[in-house]
CSV table of C-alpha atoms and ligand atoms in Angstrom, one decimal:
chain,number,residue,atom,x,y,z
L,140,UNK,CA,-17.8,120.0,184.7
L,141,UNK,CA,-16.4,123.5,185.0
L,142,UNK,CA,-12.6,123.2,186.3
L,143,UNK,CA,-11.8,125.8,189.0
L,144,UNK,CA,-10.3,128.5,188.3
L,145,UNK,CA,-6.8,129.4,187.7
L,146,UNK,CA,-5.3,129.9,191.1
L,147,UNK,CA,-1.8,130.7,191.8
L,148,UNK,CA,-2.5,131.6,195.2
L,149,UNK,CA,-2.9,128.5,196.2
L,150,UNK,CA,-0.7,127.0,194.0
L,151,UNK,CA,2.1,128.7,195.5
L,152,UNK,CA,1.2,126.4,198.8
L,153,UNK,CA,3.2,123.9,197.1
L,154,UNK,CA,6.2,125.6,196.8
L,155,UNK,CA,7.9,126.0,200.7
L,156,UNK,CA,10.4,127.9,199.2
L,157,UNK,CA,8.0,131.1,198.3
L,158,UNK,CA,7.5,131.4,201.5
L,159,UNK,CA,10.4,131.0,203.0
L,160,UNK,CA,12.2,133.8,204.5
L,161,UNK,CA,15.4,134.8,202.2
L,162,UNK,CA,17.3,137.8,203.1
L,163,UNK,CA,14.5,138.7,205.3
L,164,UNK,CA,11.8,138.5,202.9
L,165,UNK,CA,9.6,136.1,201.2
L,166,UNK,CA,11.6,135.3,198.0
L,167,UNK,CA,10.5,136.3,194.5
L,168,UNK,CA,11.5,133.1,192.4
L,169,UNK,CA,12.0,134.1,188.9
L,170,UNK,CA,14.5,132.1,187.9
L,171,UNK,CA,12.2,128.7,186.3
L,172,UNK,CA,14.4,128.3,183.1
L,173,UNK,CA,17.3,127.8,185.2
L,174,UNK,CA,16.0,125.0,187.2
L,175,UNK,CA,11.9,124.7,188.2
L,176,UNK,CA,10.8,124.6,191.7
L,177,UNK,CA,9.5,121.1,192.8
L,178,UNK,CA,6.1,121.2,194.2
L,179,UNK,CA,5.2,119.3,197.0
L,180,UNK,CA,3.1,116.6,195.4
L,181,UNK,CA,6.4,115.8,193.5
L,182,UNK,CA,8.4,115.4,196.2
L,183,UNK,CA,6.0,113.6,198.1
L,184,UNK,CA,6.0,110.8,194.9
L,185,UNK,CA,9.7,110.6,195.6
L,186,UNK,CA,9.3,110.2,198.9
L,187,UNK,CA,7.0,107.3,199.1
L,188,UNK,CA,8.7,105.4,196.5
L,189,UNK,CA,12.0,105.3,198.1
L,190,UNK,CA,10.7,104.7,201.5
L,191,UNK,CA,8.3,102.1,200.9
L,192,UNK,CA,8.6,100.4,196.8
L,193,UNK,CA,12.4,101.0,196.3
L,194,UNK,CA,14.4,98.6,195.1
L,195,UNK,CA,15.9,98.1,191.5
L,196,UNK,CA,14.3,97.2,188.3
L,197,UNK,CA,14.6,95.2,185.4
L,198,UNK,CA,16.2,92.4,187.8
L,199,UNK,CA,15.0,89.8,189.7
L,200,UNK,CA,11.7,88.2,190.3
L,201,UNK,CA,11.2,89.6,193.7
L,202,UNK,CA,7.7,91.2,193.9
L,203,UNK,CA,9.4,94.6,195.1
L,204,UNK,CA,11.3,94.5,192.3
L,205,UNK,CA,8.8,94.0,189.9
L,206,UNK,CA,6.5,96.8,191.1
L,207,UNK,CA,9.2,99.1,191.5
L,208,UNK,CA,9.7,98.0,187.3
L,209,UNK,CA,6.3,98.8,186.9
L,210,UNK,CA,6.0,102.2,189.0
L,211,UNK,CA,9.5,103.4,186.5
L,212,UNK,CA,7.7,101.8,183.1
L,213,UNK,CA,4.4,103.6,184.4
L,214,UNK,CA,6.5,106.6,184.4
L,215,UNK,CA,7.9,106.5,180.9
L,216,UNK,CA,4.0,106.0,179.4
L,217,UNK,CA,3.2,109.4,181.2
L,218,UNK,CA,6.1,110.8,179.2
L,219,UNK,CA,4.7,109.0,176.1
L,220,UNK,CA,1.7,110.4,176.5
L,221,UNK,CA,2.9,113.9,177.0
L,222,UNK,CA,5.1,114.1,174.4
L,223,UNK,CA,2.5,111.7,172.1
L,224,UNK,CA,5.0,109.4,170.9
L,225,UNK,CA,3.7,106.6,169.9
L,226,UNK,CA,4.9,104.0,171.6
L,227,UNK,CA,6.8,103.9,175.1
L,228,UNK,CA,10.2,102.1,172.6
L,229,UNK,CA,10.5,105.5,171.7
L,230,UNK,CA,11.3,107.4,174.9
L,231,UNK,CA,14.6,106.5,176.3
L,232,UNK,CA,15.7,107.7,179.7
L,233,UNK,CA,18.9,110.2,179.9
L,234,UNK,CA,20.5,112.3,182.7
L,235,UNK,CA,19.1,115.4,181.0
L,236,UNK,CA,18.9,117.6,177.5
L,237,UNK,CA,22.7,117.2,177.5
L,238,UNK,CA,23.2,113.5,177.4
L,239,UNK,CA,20.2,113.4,175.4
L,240,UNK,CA,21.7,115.3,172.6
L,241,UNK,CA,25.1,113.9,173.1
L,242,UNK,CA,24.2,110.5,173.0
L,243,UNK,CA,22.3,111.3,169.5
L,244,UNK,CA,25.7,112.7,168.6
L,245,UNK,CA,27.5,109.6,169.7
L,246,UNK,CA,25.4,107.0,168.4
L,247,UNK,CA,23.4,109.0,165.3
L,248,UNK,CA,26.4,111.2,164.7
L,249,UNK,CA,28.8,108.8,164.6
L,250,UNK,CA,27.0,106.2,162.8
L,251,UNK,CA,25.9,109.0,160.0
L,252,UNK,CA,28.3,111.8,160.1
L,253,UNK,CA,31.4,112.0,157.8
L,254,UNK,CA,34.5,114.1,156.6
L,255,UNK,CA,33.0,116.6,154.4
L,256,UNK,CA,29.5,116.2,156.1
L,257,UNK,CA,27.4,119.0,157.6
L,258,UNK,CA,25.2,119.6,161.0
L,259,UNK,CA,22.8,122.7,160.4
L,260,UNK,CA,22.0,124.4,163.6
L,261,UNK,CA,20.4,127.6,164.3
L,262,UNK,CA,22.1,130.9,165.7
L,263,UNK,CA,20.3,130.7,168.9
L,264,UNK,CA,21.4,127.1,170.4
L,265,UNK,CA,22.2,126.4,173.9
L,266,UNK,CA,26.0,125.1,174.2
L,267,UNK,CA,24.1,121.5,175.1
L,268,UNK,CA,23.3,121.7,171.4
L,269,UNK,CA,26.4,123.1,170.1
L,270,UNK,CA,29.0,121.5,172.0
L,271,UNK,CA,28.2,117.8,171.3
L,272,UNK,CA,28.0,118.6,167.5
L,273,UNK,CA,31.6,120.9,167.5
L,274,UNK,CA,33.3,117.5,169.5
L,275,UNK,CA,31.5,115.2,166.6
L,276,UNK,CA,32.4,117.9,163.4
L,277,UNK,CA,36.6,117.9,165.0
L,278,UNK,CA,36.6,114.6,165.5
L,279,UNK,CA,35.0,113.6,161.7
L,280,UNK,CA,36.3,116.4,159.9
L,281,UNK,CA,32.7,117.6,159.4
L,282,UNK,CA,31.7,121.5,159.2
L,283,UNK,CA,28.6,122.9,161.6
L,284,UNK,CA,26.9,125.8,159.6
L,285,UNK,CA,24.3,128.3,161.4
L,286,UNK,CA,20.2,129.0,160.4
L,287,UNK,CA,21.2,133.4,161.2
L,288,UNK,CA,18.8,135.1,163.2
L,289,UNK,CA,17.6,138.9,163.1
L,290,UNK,CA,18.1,141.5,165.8
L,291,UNK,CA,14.9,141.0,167.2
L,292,UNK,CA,15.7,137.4,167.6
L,293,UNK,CA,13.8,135.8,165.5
L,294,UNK,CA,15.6,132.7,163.0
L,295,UNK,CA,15.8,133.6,159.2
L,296,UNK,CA,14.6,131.1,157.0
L,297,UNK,CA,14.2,132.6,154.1
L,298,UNK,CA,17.4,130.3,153.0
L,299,UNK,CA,16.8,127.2,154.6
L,300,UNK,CA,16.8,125.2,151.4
L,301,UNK,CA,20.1,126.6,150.5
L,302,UNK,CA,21.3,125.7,153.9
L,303,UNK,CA,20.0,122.1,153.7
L,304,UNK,CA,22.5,121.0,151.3
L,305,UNK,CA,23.4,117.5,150.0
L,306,UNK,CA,26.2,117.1,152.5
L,307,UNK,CA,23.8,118.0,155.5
L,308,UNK,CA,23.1,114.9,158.0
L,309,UNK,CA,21.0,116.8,161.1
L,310,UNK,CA,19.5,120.6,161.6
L,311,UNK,CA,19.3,120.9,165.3
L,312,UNK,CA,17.0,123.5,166.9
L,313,UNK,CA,15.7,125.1,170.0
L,314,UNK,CA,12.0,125.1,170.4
L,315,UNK,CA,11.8,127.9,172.9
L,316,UNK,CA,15.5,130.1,173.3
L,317,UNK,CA,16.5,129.9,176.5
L,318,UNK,CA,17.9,133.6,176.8
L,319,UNK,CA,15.4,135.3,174.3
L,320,UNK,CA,12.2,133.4,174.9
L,321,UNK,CA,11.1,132.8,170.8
L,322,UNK,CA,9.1,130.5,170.3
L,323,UNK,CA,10.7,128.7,166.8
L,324,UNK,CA,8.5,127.5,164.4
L,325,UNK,CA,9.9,124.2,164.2
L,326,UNK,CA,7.0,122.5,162.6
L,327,UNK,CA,7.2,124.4,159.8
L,328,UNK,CA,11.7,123.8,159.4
L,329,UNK,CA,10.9,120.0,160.2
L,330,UNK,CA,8.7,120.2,157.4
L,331,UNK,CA,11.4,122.1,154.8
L,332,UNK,CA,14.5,119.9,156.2
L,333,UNK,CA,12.5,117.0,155.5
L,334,UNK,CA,11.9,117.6,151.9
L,335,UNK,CA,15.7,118.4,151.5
L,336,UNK,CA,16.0,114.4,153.4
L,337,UNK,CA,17.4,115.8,156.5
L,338,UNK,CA,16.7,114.7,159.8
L,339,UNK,CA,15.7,117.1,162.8
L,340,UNK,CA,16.7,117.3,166.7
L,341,UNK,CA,14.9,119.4,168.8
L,342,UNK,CA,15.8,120.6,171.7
L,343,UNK,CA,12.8,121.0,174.0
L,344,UNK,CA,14.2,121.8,176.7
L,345,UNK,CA,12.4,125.4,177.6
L,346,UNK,CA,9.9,124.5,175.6
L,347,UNK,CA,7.7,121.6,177.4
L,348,UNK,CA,7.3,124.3,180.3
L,349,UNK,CA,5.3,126.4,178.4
L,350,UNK,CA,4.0,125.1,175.0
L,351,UNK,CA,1.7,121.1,174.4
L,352,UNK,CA,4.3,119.2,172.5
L,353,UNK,CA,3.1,116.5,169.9
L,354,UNK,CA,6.3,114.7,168.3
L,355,UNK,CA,4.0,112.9,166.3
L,356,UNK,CA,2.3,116.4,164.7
L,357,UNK,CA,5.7,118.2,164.8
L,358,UNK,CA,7.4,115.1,163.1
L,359,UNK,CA,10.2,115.1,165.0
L,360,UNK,CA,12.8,112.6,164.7
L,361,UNK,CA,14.7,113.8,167.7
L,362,UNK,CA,13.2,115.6,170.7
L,363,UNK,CA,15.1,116.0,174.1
L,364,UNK,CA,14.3,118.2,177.6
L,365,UNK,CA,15.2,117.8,181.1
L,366,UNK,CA,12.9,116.6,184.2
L,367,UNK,CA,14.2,119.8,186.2
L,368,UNK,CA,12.5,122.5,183.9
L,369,UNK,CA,9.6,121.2,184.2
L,370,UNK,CA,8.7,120.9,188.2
L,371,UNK,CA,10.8,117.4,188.4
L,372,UNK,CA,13.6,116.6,189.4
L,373,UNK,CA,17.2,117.2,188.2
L,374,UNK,CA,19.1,114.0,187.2
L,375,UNK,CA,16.2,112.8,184.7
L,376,UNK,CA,15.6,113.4,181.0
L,377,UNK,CA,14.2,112.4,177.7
L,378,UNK,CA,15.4,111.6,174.8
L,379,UNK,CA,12.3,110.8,172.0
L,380,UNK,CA,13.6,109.3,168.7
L,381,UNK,CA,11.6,108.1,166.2
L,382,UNK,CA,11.8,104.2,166.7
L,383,UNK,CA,12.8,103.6,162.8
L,384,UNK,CA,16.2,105.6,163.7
L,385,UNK,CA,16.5,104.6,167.2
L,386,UNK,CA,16.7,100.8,165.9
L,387,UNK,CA,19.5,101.4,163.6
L,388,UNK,CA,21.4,103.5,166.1
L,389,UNK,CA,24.3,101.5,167.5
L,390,UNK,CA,24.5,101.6,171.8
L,391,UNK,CA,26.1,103.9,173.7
L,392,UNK,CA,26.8,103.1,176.7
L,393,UNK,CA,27.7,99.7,177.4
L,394,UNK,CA,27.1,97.6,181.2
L,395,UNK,CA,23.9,96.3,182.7
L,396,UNK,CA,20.6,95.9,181.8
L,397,UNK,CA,20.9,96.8,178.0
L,398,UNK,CA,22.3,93.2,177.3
L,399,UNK,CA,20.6,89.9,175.6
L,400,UNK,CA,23.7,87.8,176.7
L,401,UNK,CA,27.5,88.7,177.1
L,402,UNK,CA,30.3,86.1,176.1
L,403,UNK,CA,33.9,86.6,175.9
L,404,UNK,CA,33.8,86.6,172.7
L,405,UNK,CA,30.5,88.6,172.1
L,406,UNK,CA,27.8,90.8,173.5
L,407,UNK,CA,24.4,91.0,171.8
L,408,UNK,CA,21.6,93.8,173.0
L,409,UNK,CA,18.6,94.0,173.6
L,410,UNK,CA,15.8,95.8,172.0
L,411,UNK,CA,14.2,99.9,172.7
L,412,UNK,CA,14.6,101.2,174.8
L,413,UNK,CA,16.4,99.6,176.8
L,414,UNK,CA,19.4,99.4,174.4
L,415,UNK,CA,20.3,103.5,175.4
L,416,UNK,CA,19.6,102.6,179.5
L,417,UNK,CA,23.1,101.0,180.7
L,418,UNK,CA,23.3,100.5,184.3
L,419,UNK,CA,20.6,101.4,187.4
L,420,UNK,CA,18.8,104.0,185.9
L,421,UNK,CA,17.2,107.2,188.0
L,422,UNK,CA,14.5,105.2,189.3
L,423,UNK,CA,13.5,107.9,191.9
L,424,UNK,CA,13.6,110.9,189.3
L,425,UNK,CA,11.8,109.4,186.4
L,426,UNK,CA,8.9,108.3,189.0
L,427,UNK,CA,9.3,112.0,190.1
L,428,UNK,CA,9.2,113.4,186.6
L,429,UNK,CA,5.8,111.1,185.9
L,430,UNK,CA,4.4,112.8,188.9
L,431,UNK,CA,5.5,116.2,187.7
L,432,UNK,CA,3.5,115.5,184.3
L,433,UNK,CA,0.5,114.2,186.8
L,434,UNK,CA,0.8,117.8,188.5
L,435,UNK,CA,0.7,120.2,185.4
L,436,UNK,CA,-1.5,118.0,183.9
L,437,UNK,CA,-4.0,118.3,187.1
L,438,UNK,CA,-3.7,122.1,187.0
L,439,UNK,CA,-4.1,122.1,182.7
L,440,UNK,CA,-1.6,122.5,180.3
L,441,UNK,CA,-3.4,124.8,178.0
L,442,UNK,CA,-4.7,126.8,181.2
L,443,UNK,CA,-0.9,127.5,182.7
L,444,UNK,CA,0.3,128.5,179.0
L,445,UNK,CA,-2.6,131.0,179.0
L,446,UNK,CA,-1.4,132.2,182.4
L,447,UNK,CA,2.4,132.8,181.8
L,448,UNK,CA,1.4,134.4,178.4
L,449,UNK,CA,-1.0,137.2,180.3
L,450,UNK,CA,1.9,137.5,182.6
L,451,UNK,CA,4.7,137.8,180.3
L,452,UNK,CA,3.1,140.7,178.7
L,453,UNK,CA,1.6,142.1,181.3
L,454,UNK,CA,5.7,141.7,182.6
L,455,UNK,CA,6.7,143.1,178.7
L,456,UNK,CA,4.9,146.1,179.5
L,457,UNK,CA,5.9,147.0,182.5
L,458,UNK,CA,9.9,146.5,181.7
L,459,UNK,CA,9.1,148.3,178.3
L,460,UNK,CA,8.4,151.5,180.3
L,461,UNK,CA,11.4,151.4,182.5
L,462,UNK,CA,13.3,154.1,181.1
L,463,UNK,CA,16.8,152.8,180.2
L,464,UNK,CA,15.8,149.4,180.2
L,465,UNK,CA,16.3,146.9,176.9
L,466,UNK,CA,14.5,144.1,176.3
L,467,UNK,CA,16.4,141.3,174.8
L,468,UNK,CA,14.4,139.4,172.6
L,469,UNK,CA,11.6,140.8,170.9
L,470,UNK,CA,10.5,138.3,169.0
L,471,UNK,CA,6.5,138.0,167.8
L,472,UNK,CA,5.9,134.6,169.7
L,473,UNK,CA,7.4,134.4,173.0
L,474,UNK,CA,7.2,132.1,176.2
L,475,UNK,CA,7.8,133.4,179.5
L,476,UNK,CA,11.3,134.3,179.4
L,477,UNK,CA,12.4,138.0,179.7
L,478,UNK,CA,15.7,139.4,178.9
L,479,UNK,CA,16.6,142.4,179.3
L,480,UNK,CA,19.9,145.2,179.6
L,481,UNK,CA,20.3,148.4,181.9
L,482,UNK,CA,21.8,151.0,180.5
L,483,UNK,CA,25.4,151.6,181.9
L,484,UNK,CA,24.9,148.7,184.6
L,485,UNK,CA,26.4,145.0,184.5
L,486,UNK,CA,23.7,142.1,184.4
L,487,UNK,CA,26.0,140.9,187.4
L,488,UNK,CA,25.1,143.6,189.0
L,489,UNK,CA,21.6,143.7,188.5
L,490,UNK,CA,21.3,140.2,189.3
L,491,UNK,CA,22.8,140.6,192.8
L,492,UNK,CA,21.2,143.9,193.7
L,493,UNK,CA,17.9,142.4,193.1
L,494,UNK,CA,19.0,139.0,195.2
L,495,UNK,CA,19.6,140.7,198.3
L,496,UNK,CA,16.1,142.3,197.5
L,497,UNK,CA,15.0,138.7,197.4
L,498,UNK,CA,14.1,138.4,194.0
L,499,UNK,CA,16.3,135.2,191.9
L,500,UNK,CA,16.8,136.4,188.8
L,501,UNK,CA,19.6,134.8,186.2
L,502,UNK,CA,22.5,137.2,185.2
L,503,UNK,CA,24.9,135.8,182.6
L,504,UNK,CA,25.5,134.5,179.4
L,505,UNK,CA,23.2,131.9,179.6
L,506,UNK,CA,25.1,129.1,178.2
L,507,UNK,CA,24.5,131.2,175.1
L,508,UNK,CA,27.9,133.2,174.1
L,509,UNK,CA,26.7,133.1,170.2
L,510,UNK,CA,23.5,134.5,171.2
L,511,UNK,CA,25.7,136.9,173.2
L,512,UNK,CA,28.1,137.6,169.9
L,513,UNK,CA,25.5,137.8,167.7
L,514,UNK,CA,23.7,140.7,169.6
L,515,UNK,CA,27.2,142.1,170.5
L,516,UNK,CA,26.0,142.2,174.6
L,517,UNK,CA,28.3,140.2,177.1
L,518,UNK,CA,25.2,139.5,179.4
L,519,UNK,CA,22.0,139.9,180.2
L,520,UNK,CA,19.7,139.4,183.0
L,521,UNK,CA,16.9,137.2,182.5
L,522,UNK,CA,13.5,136.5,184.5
L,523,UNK,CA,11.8,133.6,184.0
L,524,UNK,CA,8.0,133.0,185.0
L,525,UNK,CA,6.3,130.2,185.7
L,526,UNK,CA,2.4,129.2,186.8
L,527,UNK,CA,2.9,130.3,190.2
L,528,UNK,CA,4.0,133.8,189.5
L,529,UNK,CA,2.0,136.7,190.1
L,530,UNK,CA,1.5,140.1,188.5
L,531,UNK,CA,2.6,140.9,192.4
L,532,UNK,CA,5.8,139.1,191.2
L,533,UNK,CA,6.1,141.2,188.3
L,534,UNK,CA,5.5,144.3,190.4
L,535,UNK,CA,8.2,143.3,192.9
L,536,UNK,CA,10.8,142.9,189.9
L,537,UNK,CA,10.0,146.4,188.3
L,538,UNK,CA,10.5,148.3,191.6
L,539,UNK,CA,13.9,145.8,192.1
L,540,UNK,CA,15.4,147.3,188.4
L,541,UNK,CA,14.6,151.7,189.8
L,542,UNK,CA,16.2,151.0,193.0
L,543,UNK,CA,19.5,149.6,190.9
L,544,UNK,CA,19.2,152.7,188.7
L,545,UNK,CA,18.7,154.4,191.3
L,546,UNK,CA,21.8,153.3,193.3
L,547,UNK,CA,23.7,153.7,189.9
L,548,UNK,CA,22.9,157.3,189.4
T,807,PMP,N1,18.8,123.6,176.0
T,807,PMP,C1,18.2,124.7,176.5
T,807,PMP,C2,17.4,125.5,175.6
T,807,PMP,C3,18.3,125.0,177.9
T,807,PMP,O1,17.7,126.1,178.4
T,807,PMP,C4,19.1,124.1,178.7
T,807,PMP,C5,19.2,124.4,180.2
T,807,PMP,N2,19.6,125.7,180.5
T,807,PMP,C6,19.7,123.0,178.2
T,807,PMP,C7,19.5,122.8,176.8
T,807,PMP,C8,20.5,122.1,179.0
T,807,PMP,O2,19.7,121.4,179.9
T,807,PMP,P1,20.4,120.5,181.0
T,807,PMP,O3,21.4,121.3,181.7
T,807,PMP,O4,19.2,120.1,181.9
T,807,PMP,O5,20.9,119.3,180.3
């Protein structure tokens, strides 16, 4: 059967926040790599499980507690099969990209990572996947070394293999750049780091938005990303490891639930994932997150990347012809993320003239400043689109950017 067509316009029925008046208008969300907008389905999941099957899990015998076990373990086989991991050991709950990355630099890191040792990651990392690594390189006496990128933001791998050298224990890199929108292809470094023996992180974190991920096909051995970027909720993420490296990774956190038996004298664990989950996890949130991955997954994957790619350069266009105006980030393969400078004007200021015009648009650094060094800019402002923007959307934001040159004149 013949799916419906790609709607937006009702699509945007789930989202009470489009039409919701802000500053007297409807608002103009284009803000979805800073945080998604939860639709309504989601919320309703959420809803329903802590009204009526809350209680928690992985204790007791109680038939609540058991279901509510199996609604959470439901939950994580939705993320398996999104991700295609292959098996359910290998998805271990986190807080978010953040703890997901810093509990591979606690437990991997640690375990792996030596004076004299090296972490390769690329010029265009989000401090999540910088900051962990920095911590773990001061505290071993280990060096972090950068992949450089060009002006157009794009990475430069013509020497990887001289990067990869004998002392190097993990590349990390970004899938999809946060303030520049490339699209990395990590395939292909995964590939090249694993001939050199090196391991690869990615972070996945814009990416899963926009692009079908296969971990399996990618040949990942680390891939994190956050429930919020991705029409769930905040609070929830995933870490994905390879269950051959997850096994020989020591805990991290220590308490509840990731236990076989506790003496005074010594505590043994228990097996994936469960090992990485200490304490009452985020029932509510990961339930939420399998019912954002039902949601996207009812409206089609390969049908919403089609969408955001005919709007972002329909969106490309438009900017490009805005006198004055610079886009940030022109690399060949992009997802729906635009950056762009004003001549003579301050992202700041571009961000809050166009709020008051009801239009969310980011203005900032982006949790970026290399990214921001590199290209020698202190800010940008950055729209993001998602599958419930419209070219109308687009339109609103172009006529946002004359009326600040305007006022700057
Ligand atoms: N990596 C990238 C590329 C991101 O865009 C973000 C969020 N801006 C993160 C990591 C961190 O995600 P979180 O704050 O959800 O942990």
């Amino acid at each position: 059967m013949t799916p419906p067509p790609f709607d937006p316009t009702t699509i945007r029925r789930d989202f009470p926040l489009l039409t919701t008046p802000f500053h007297g208008k409807p608002m103009i969300y284009l803000d979805s790599a800073v945080s998604g907008l939860v639709p309504l389905p989601v919320l309703g999941r959420m809803d329903h499980y802590q009204r009526l099957e809350h209680t928690n899990v992985h204790r007791g015998v109680s038939t609540l507690s058991q279901e509510a076990t199996d609604r959470f373990e439901e939950a994580r086989e939705k993320v398996r099969s999104f991700l295609n991991a292959a098996s359910t050991k290998e998805i271990i709950w986190t807080r978010g990209t953040t703890e997901a990355i810093n509990l591979v630099a606690q437990t991997f890191g640690r375990a792996n990572i030596h004076a004299g040792d090296e972490i390769l990651l690329s010029a265009m990392e989000h401090h999540a996947n910088i900051v962990p690594w920095q911590m773990l390189a001061e505290e071993r006496g280990a060096k972090l070394r950068v992949i450089p990128m060009s002006d157009a933001g794009e990475l430069i791998l013509d020497d990887l293999e001289a990067l990869l050298t004998p002392h190097t224990k993990l590349l990390g890199v970004v899938q999809v750049s946060n303030v520049l929108g490339t699209i990395n292809p990590v395939k292909e470094i995964i590939a090249r780091a694993h001939a050199k023996g090196v391991p690869v992180l990615v972070d996945g974190a814009q990416a899963v938005p926009h692009l079908t991920v296969d971990v399996q096909d990618l040949d990942a051995d680390f891939y994190v990303f956050s429930g919020h970027k991705l029409s769930g909720p905040t609070g929830i993420g995933v870490l994905y490891g390879k269950k051959a490296l997850l096994e020989k990774m020591p805990p991290w956190h220590g308490g509840g639930s990731m236990i076989l038996s506790v003496s005074w004298e010594k505590t043994t664990y228990i097996g994936l994932p469960g090992k990485f989950e200490a304490g009452t996890p985020a029932i509510t949130q990961a339930i939420g997150l399998g019912a954002a991955l039902d949601y996207l997954q009812g409206l089609g994957l390969d049908r919403i990347a089609a969408y955001e790619h005919e709007l972002l350069h329909y969106a490309t266009e438009k900017l490009s012809a805005i006198e004055g105006l610079c886009i940030v980030g022109n690399a060949k393969a992009k997802a729906s993320v635009l950056s762009f400078v004003l001549e003579g004007i301050h992202p700041h200021d571009v961000g809050s003239i166009l709020d008051h015009d009801g239009i969310v648009v980011r203005a900032g650094h982006h949790c970026a400043q290399p990214v921001m060094q590199r290209l020698g800019i202190p800010a940008t402002t950055r729209a993001s689109f998602a599958y419930f923007n419209t070219r109308e959307d687009v339109n609103a934001l172009v006529a946002g950017i004359l009326k600040v040159q305007e006022i700057f004149k």
